[in-house]
XYZ file of C-alpha atoms in Angstrom:
561
model
C 21.026 12.477 -21.509
C 17.656 14.182 -22.237
C 17.270 13.341 -25.932
C 18.833 9.888 -25.528
C 16.442 8.984 -22.731
C 13.523 10.496 -24.663
C 14.369 8.353 -27.690
C 14.581 5.235 -25.533
C 11.227 6.027 -23.914
C 9.570 6.619 -27.298
C 10.925 3.339 -28.668
C 9.633 1.480 -25.620
C 6.179 3.057 -25.975
C 6.084 2.064 -29.645
C 6.918 -1.510 -28.628
C 4.339 -1.769 -25.858
C 1.250 0.427 -25.551
C 1.293 2.567 -28.687
C -0.026 -0.178 -31.026
C -3.163 -0.448 -28.862
C -3.882 3.284 -28.624
C -7.099 4.512 -30.251
C -6.594 7.748 -32.211
C -9.730 7.525 -34.350
C -10.974 10.793 -32.805
C -7.932 12.645 -34.174
C -8.719 12.278 -37.881
C -8.902 16.054 -38.343
C -5.397 16.546 -36.938
C -2.204 16.557 -38.950
C 0.091 13.503 -38.780
C 2.650 15.265 -36.578
C 0.063 16.335 -33.988
C -1.574 12.914 -34.107
C 1.787 11.313 -33.356
C 2.320 13.586 -30.331
C -1.162 12.756 -29.028
C -0.613 9.046 -29.630
C 2.631 9.140 -27.646
C 0.972 11.119 -24.845
C -1.784 8.517 -24.594
C 0.701 5.668 -24.900
C 2.672 7.227 -22.049
C -0.428 7.323 -19.839
C -1.107 3.660 -20.644
C 2.532 2.692 -20.012
C 2.459 4.306 -16.568
C -0.838 2.530 -15.807
C 0.686 -0.799 -16.847
C 3.862 -0.379 -14.817
C 2.288 1.113 -11.684
C -0.920 -0.910 -11.754
C 0.229 -4.315 -12.976
C -1.977 -4.335 -16.095
C -1.139 -5.728 -19.520
C -0.272 -3.375 -22.385
C -3.622 -3.741 -24.156
C -5.662 -3.549 -20.948
C -3.748 -0.462 -19.827
C -4.277 1.176 -23.221
C -8.025 0.616 -22.900
C -7.900 2.683 -19.695
C -6.975 5.844 -21.648
C -9.661 8.546 -21.506
C -7.733 11.357 -23.221
C -9.665 13.318 -25.787
C -12.167 16.115 -26.143
C -14.039 16.619 -22.853
C -11.655 14.464 -20.806
C -11.794 17.013 -17.940
C -8.011 16.975 -17.562
C -7.770 13.225 -16.901
C -5.976 11.112 -19.503
C -6.344 7.614 -18.028
C -8.223 5.866 -15.202
C -7.694 2.277 -14.082
C -8.475 -0.059 -11.201
C -5.643 -2.432 -10.305
C -6.220 -6.199 -10.678
C -6.308 -6.526 -6.880
C -9.103 -3.889 -6.833
C -7.279 -2.020 -4.069
C -6.073 1.072 -5.963
C -7.586 3.517 -8.412
C -4.991 5.104 -10.695
C -5.768 8.545 -12.145
C -3.257 9.822 -14.715
C -2.458 12.974 -16.617
C 0.283 12.662 -19.254
C 2.106 15.057 -21.539
C 4.507 14.211 -24.349
C 7.159 16.795 -25.178
C 8.899 16.196 -28.493
C 12.001 18.117 -27.415
C 12.103 16.673 -23.886
C 11.586 20.043 -22.233
C 9.063 21.505 -19.837
C 6.987 20.172 -16.971
C 3.427 20.336 -15.655
C 2.112 23.903 -15.970
C -0.147 25.565 -13.443
C -3.014 25.595 -15.967
C -2.574 21.851 -16.574
C -2.565 21.232 -12.830
C -5.709 23.315 -12.207
C -7.567 21.465 -14.950
C -6.394 18.101 -13.593
C -7.366 19.062 -10.047
C -10.843 20.080 -11.172
C -11.230 16.807 -13.040
C -10.224 14.774 -9.981
C -12.770 16.671 -7.866
C -15.510 15.978 -10.392
C -14.489 12.321 -10.575
C -14.676 11.613 -6.837
C -17.971 13.510 -6.620
C -19.335 11.290 -9.422
C -20.170 14.206 -11.729
C -20.284 12.058 -14.846
C -21.890 14.738 -17.025
C -18.567 16.597 -16.967
C -16.658 13.773 -18.667
C -16.415 12.468 -22.217
C -17.920 9.245 -23.507
C -14.711 7.275 -22.918
C -15.051 7.887 -19.190
C -18.840 7.582 -19.011
C -18.737 4.161 -20.662
C -16.722 2.975 -17.647
C -18.918 4.707 -15.074
C -19.998 1.535 -13.266
C -16.452 0.197 -12.859
C -15.038 3.512 -11.648
C -18.014 4.279 -9.423
C -17.749 0.896 -7.689
C -14.099 1.662 -6.947
C -14.859 5.127 -5.573
C -17.642 3.760 -3.369
C -15.312 1.166 -1.833
C -14.243 2.548 1.589
C -10.922 0.688 1.378
C -9.920 2.015 -2.031
C -6.653 3.942 -2.295
C -6.360 6.618 -4.984
C -3.017 7.086 -6.712
C -2.746 10.334 -8.671
C 0.018 10.315 -11.268
C 1.408 12.915 -13.637
C 3.830 11.746 -16.343
C 5.682 14.355 -18.424
C 8.454 13.504 -20.861
C 10.229 16.785 -20.113
C 13.406 16.765 -18.055
C 12.184 19.274 -15.466
C 10.606 18.248 -12.174
C 7.231 19.491 -11.003
C 7.485 23.071 -9.695
C 7.415 23.634 -5.943
C 4.279 25.762 -6.323
C 2.342 23.075 -8.212
C 3.501 20.344 -5.850
C 2.469 22.396 -2.799
C -0.947 23.091 -4.337
C -1.418 19.389 -5.039
C -0.477 18.391 -1.481
C -2.897 20.978 -0.093
C -5.611 19.672 -2.392
C -4.991 16.088 -1.256
C -5.042 17.071 2.419
C -8.272 19.036 2.100
C -10.100 16.598 -0.184
C -8.832 13.144 0.749
C -6.219 12.725 3.438
C -7.885 13.832 6.660
C -7.930 11.796 8.850
C -6.497 8.858 6.828
C -4.178 8.858 3.846
C -6.566 7.926 1.035
C -4.747 9.499 -1.904
C -1.134 9.955 -2.981
C 0.563 12.012 -5.687
C 3.546 11.066 -7.835
C 5.217 13.146 -10.543
C 7.217 11.294 -13.180
C 9.501 13.493 -15.216
C 11.645 12.063 -17.999
C 14.082 10.436 -15.574
C 11.258 8.867 -13.566
C 9.637 7.486 -16.717
C 13.003 6.150 -17.869
C 13.370 4.214 -14.631
C 10.085 2.480 -15.438
C 11.720 1.028 -18.542
C 13.762 -1.223 -16.310
C 12.353 -4.616 -15.453
C 11.717 -5.565 -11.832
C 14.864 -7.688 -11.631
C 16.919 -4.638 -12.541
C 15.906 -2.659 -9.471
C 18.926 -1.152 -7.735
C 20.479 -3.474 -5.183
C 20.101 -2.361 -1.577
C 23.102 -2.643 0.717
C 22.662 -2.049 4.433
C 25.344 -1.278 7.002
C 23.876 -2.233 10.363
C 24.931 -2.114 13.990
C 23.307 -5.225 15.439
C 22.933 -5.366 19.224
C 22.808 -8.595 21.255
C 23.485 -10.472 18.042
C 23.758 -14.167 17.418
C 24.339 -16.584 14.557
C 22.008 -19.411 13.628
C 23.854 -22.735 13.786
C 22.856 -24.058 10.401
C 22.748 -23.433 6.662
C 22.104 -21.021 5.042
C 23.974 -18.520 7.206
C 21.721 -16.281 9.299
C 22.251 -13.625 11.970
C 19.767 -12.117 14.384
C 19.728 -9.304 16.915
C 18.270 -5.939 17.761
C 18.432 -2.693 15.830
C 17.204 0.724 16.864
C 13.970 2.010 15.359
C 15.971 5.045 14.221
C 18.068 2.759 12.015
C 14.959 1.202 10.488
C 13.479 4.651 9.780
C 16.727 5.606 8.046
C 16.511 2.497 5.822
C 13.089 3.595 4.671
C 14.121 7.225 4.160
C 16.997 6.121 1.926
C 15.407 3.276 -0.017
C 11.630 3.654 0.271
C 9.342 0.954 -1.227
C 12.347 -0.731 -2.908
C 12.983 -2.347 0.483
C 9.936 -4.550 -0.111
C 10.442 -5.600 -3.741
C 10.067 -9.311 -2.890
C 7.453 -8.909 -0.157
C 3.961 -10.245 -0.842
C 2.542 -6.794 -0.031
C 3.793 -3.278 0.505
C 3.039 -1.048 3.470
C -0.673 -0.668 4.126
C -1.580 3.014 4.375
C -3.890 2.472 7.327
C -4.660 -0.608 9.395
C -5.391 -1.623 12.955
C -1.927 -3.143 13.388
C -0.062 -0.169 11.926
C -1.909 2.355 14.085
C -1.255 0.225 17.174
C 2.450 0.079 16.323
C 2.586 3.864 16.018
C 0.697 4.282 19.306
C 3.259 2.044 21.038
C 6.170 3.989 19.550
C 4.593 7.216 20.782
C 3.494 6.108 24.247
C 5.675 3.104 25.244
C 8.734 2.959 22.970
C 10.710 0.911 25.482
C 8.044 -1.825 25.202
C 8.062 -1.929 21.404
C 10.487 -4.880 21.271
C 8.176 -6.951 23.473
C 5.047 -6.221 21.433
C 6.446 -6.601 17.915
C 7.269 -9.772 15.970
C 10.204 -8.166 14.200
C 11.542 -8.092 10.652
C 12.946 -10.783 8.343
C 15.428 -9.711 5.665
C 16.893 -11.879 2.910
C 20.366 -10.944 1.646
C 22.606 -11.985 -1.202
C 25.636 -11.855 1.073
C 26.474 -11.117 4.735
C 29.791 -9.687 5.932
C 30.843 -8.965 9.507
C 33.245 -6.116 10.179
C 36.215 -6.642 12.535
C 34.916 -3.678 14.524
C 33.834 -4.635 18.065
C 35.586 -8.001 17.665
C 33.659 -10.926 19.131
C 31.628 -8.762 21.490
C 28.077 -10.081 21.234
C 26.636 -6.900 22.722
C 27.220 -5.026 19.455
C 28.380 -6.022 15.976
C 28.942 -4.171 12.709
C 27.555 -5.973 9.657
C 27.132 -5.383 5.945
C 24.156 -6.954 4.193
C 24.304 -6.911 0.368
C 21.166 -7.207 -1.753
C 18.889 -6.808 1.267
C 15.146 -7.323 0.900
C 12.474 -7.121 3.630
C 10.281 -10.209 3.093
C 8.355 -10.013 6.372
C 7.751 -6.993 8.579
C 6.860 -4.420 5.926
C 4.156 -3.056 8.227
C 6.688 -2.706 11.048
C 9.116 -0.829 8.797
C 6.363 1.357 7.341
C 4.916 2.193 10.755
C 8.332 3.141 12.114
C 8.901 5.337 9.052
C 5.530 7.037 9.531
C 6.221 7.552 13.237
C 9.511 9.211 12.296
C 7.716 11.552 9.869
C 5.281 12.433 12.661
C 8.218 13.550 14.803
C 7.939 10.700 17.338
C 11.142 10.064 19.294
C 12.375 6.585 18.284
C 15.588 6.535 20.301
C 14.213 4.177 22.963
C 12.543 1.686 20.611
C 14.268 -1.554 19.562
C 13.307 -4.087 16.882
C 14.283 -7.731 16.421
C 15.666 -8.406 12.940
C 16.703 -11.650 11.243
C 19.122 -11.490 8.319
C 19.221 -14.653 6.193
C 21.890 -15.142 3.528
C 20.912 -16.686 0.193
C 24.515 -17.558 -0.596
C 24.562 -21.262 -1.376
C 20.808 -21.645 -0.895
C 18.729 -23.460 -3.509
C 16.658 -21.482 -6.008
C 13.357 -21.975 -4.176
C 14.595 -21.101 -0.689
C 13.865 -17.356 -0.914
C 10.279 -17.921 -2.075
C 9.747 -20.544 0.623
C 10.899 -18.180 3.376
C 8.772 -15.345 2.012
C 5.680 -17.539 1.791
C 6.126 -19.163 5.217
C 6.752 -15.907 7.106
C 3.670 -14.292 5.596
C 1.096 -17.068 6.014
C 0.933 -17.389 9.770
C -2.424 -16.428 11.273
C -2.484 -13.062 12.994
C -4.229 -12.482 16.313
C -6.647 -9.556 15.994
C -8.509 -7.430 18.504
C -11.632 -9.510 18.005
C -9.774 -12.683 19.091
C -9.183 -11.240 22.557
C -12.905 -10.756 23.084
C -13.105 -14.481 23.755
C -11.460 -13.739 27.112
C -14.195 -11.318 28.230
C -16.905 -12.926 30.401
C -19.383 -10.288 29.180
C -19.322 -11.874 25.731
C -20.113 -15.270 27.218
C -22.984 -13.750 29.203
C -24.435 -12.112 26.102
C -24.173 -15.374 24.189
C -26.121 -17.160 26.929
C -28.830 -14.483 26.913
C -29.238 -14.971 23.167
C -29.414 -18.750 23.647
C -32.249 -18.416 26.156
C -34.228 -16.596 23.456
C -33.437 -19.306 20.905
C -30.949 -17.095 19.038
C -27.259 -17.375 18.225
C -24.568 -14.852 19.105
C -21.091 -15.373 17.630
C -18.029 -13.710 19.125
C -15.140 -16.143 18.553
C -13.118 -15.920 15.342
C -13.634 -18.830 12.995
C -17.265 -19.437 13.919
C -19.704 -19.043 11.040
C -22.064 -16.080 11.296
C -25.692 -17.104 11.842
C -28.460 -16.388 9.346
C -29.868 -12.903 9.893
C -33.124 -14.174 11.391
C -31.252 -16.570 13.703
C -28.926 -14.135 15.451
C -25.913 -11.914 14.912
C -22.159 -11.620 15.359
C -20.098 -9.454 17.681
C -19.076 -7.418 14.620
C -22.669 -6.454 13.895
C -23.273 -5.833 17.591
C -20.229 -3.557 17.835
C -21.260 -1.408 14.869
C -24.867 -1.153 16.006
C -23.990 -0.265 19.618
C -21.387 2.280 18.484
C -23.870 4.008 16.192
C -26.592 3.916 18.844
C -24.313 5.688 21.319
C -24.832 9.424 21.771
C -21.144 10.019 20.958
C -20.867 10.487 17.196
C -17.142 9.716 17.425
C -17.970 6.053 17.998
C -19.987 5.788 14.782
C -17.148 7.520 12.951
C -14.719 4.955 14.337
C -17.078 2.146 13.304
C -16.771 3.429 9.745
C -13.078 4.215 9.870
C -11.804 1.061 11.572
C -14.084 -1.107 13.679
C -11.204 -3.013 15.293
C -10.291 0.107 17.261
C -13.613 -0.258 19.075
C -12.347 -3.543 20.509
C -9.524 -1.851 22.411
C -10.052 -2.940 26.013
C -7.578 -0.444 27.465
C -8.534 2.558 29.550
C -8.608 4.778 26.459
C -10.520 2.256 24.388
C -14.239 2.270 23.672
C -14.907 -1.407 24.248
C -16.179 -1.115 27.826
C -18.531 1.685 26.822
C -20.165 -0.685 24.362
C -19.982 -4.001 26.229
C -20.507 -3.930 29.984
C -22.864 -5.525 32.518
C -25.587 -2.974 31.740
C -25.783 -4.022 28.070
C -28.488 -6.634 27.568
C -29.265 -9.069 24.790
C -32.376 -6.967 24.132
C -30.413 -3.799 23.416
C -28.021 -5.588 21.086
C -30.690 -7.469 19.139
C -32.926 -4.424 18.711
C -29.991 -2.203 17.725
C -28.714 -4.747 15.202
C -32.142 -4.983 13.578
C -32.371 -1.195 13.272
C -28.944 -1.252 11.604
C -30.115 -3.916 9.174
C -33.219 -1.856 8.359
C -31.134 1.239 7.687
C -28.651 -0.658 5.515
C -31.479 -2.162 3.470
C -33.231 1.191 3.017
C -30.005 2.921 1.958
C -29.387 0.121 -0.515
C -32.807 0.716 -2.025
C -32.188 4.466 -2.127
C -29.034 3.953 -4.183
C -31.161 2.889 -7.138
C -32.328 6.499 -7.618
C -29.295 8.450 -6.394
C -26.569 9.980 -8.530
C -23.379 11.918 -8.054
C -22.226 12.949 -4.600
C -25.558 11.956 -3.050
C -24.788 8.375 -4.021
C -21.387 8.599 -2.361
C -22.923 10.023 0.805
C -25.423 7.153 1.033
C -22.600 4.607 0.752
C -19.805 6.203 2.775
C -22.149 7.874 5.262
C -24.166 4.759 6.145
C -22.873 4.549 9.736
C -23.269 8.292 10.264
C -26.859 8.161 9.019
C -27.520 5.172 11.280
C -26.211 7.198 14.218
C -28.569 10.077 13.404
C -31.511 7.699 13.060
C -30.780 6.322 16.527
C -30.648 9.864 17.923
C -34.213 10.417 16.695
C -35.597 7.184 18.146
C -36.804 6.799 21.729
C -34.185 4.411 23.072
C -34.426 4.936 26.837
C -36.462 1.742 27.238
C -34.614 -0.286 24.605
C -33.507 -2.814 27.259
C -37.061 -3.378 28.532
C -38.573 -6.493 26.905
C -42.075 -5.158 27.682
C -41.524 -1.925 25.779
C -43.369 -1.607 22.482
C -40.218 -1.396 20.374
C -42.231 -1.986 17.214
C -43.551 1.566 17.561
C -39.992 2.802 17.172
C -38.751 0.430 14.477
C -41.770 1.350 12.344
C -40.410 4.917 12.195
C -37.057 3.905 10.690
C -38.051 4.106 7.007
C -39.328 7.672 7.337
C -36.326 8.706 9.434
C -33.836 7.305 6.916
C -35.460 9.143 4.010
C -35.454 12.569 5.622
C -32.078 12.087 7.328
C -30.386 11.160 4.052
C -31.882 14.241 2.377
C -30.770 16.636 5.112
C -27.313 15.096 5.496
C -26.766 15.429 1.743
C -27.878 19.067 1.721
C -25.748 20.056 4.716
C -22.708 18.128 3.516
C -22.932 19.760 0.091
C -23.091 23.252 1.569
C -20.667 22.906 4.486
C -18.382 19.921 3.798
C -17.451 19.617 0.116
C -14.968 16.961 -0.945
C -14.665 13.206 -1.159
C -17.389 11.569 1.013
C -15.146 8.628 1.948
C -12.808 11.028 3.765
C -15.598 13.123 5.272
C -17.230 10.231 7.117
C -13.955 9.062 8.635
C -13.159 12.515 10.035
C -14.357 12.792 13.642
C -14.225 16.606 13.772
C -16.199 17.088 10.560
C -18.716 14.393 11.491
C -19.321 16.076 14.853
C -20.046 19.381 13.121
C -22.176 17.747 10.464
C -24.172 15.888 13.139
C -24.899 19.088 15.067
C -26.078 20.942 11.978
C -28.141 18.045 10.664
C -29.849 17.221 13.967
C -30.775 20.878 14.487
C -32.588 20.877 11.156
C -34.183 17.471 11.693
C -35.562 18.394 15.111
C -37.136 21.537 13.694
C -38.888 19.639 10.883
């Protein structure tokens, strides 16, 4: 099938991206070599279009291949601005070969230079898009998808794949999964030729416990399944389970981490805490096995698609990969048949099940009397303090929100782990359990004065770092953006804060030091990070262990200055 598939891929490239590919830089090449390069670039653009949801012309404009490309053939930000796609592509005329070690090493070096904003190491095609790419890399929520597309029939070698995974772990994916790697050989590229409606149909055979049937049309069944079963669905079918869902699994979120914590610590309570999964099916069949026993039933669900609960499925799958025992965890699942339903029914169910408001950790703060007390203290001073969801944040001079207060108090705390968590995921700081940090930040000893003064220091630091960005380049720029909470923490450690709660204390004498402290702290943090903690700054400042080490080294230098 190699040459047949290769021919089909080439024809598809010539119909889609190839007409938009710029080869004006290849005038000195022969026609045969130019054609190979055009197809290689067209392949990179095709992968960008299919994986990133861009049009053919827009995807073709993302191609950076050429002299001085630093091993990267295309770079694109998805329309949702949530993923950065980085592609290397190779076109093999005979359909043989795969990514070589030399190609990988060059690509790896290029990725390192890209995330460290070393623009002088790239060609003009990349530098012309510096602002767009830099904005993406400075976004803490950005996911990076690294793709290699090779028209050869061979898969990526185990050695290259292992080296890439090690590189991702060391550079990006500790503590959170920021980057992923996919290798598309000829067969993988060929699958991209298929339109979305031609995705393989998923059939599920399910043992449904405590099942029931909805008394209405369309036909629907509900019941419990084991988390092990759900993990197996994901192992077998992967992201195809969610082809009609409004979003795929989020790599890291408050809800997902909480789900995994429950599966690890209280699996028997998972059913109580989770809203469950909704699956649409083309057809539902019940096996005669188990008869009419409602305690257990054997069902077949044809054309199954998870339209709500992708985060539940993804979290269970991740828990399984982490080796967590799922045998005691149960999940509620609804299976709804589309047989006989009108054409709009599936979209209506998908939309309705994904538009209900979610209760977040911040919402539960409304139950804490400490928040009410703090609000009243602000009111006495003629200021506004907002802690309930839905209330508009006050103007900066008129007060602050609980979100600002949480970040400022976390960074002011002597424990650097709290500032790291404020950067990584602030909602975890609102965990009111025994292991949570909430009561360390908000308790009867915390006054309005401490919050208001801490918030204003945070605002000063943010403003000063924003000004500093105008003159920063490369990795230093990334450190100023991604390390803002870490730098704020270090600034607080250099201020005299023992009397911060005392309204009579001359706090102005401390706040007047902030500008000088930010300047020297940023310089030292950058120097120490460059020498001791190379890699992507977004990952560095979410890593509690590395931040603790970086804080020790930096503060030692700062205190000796």
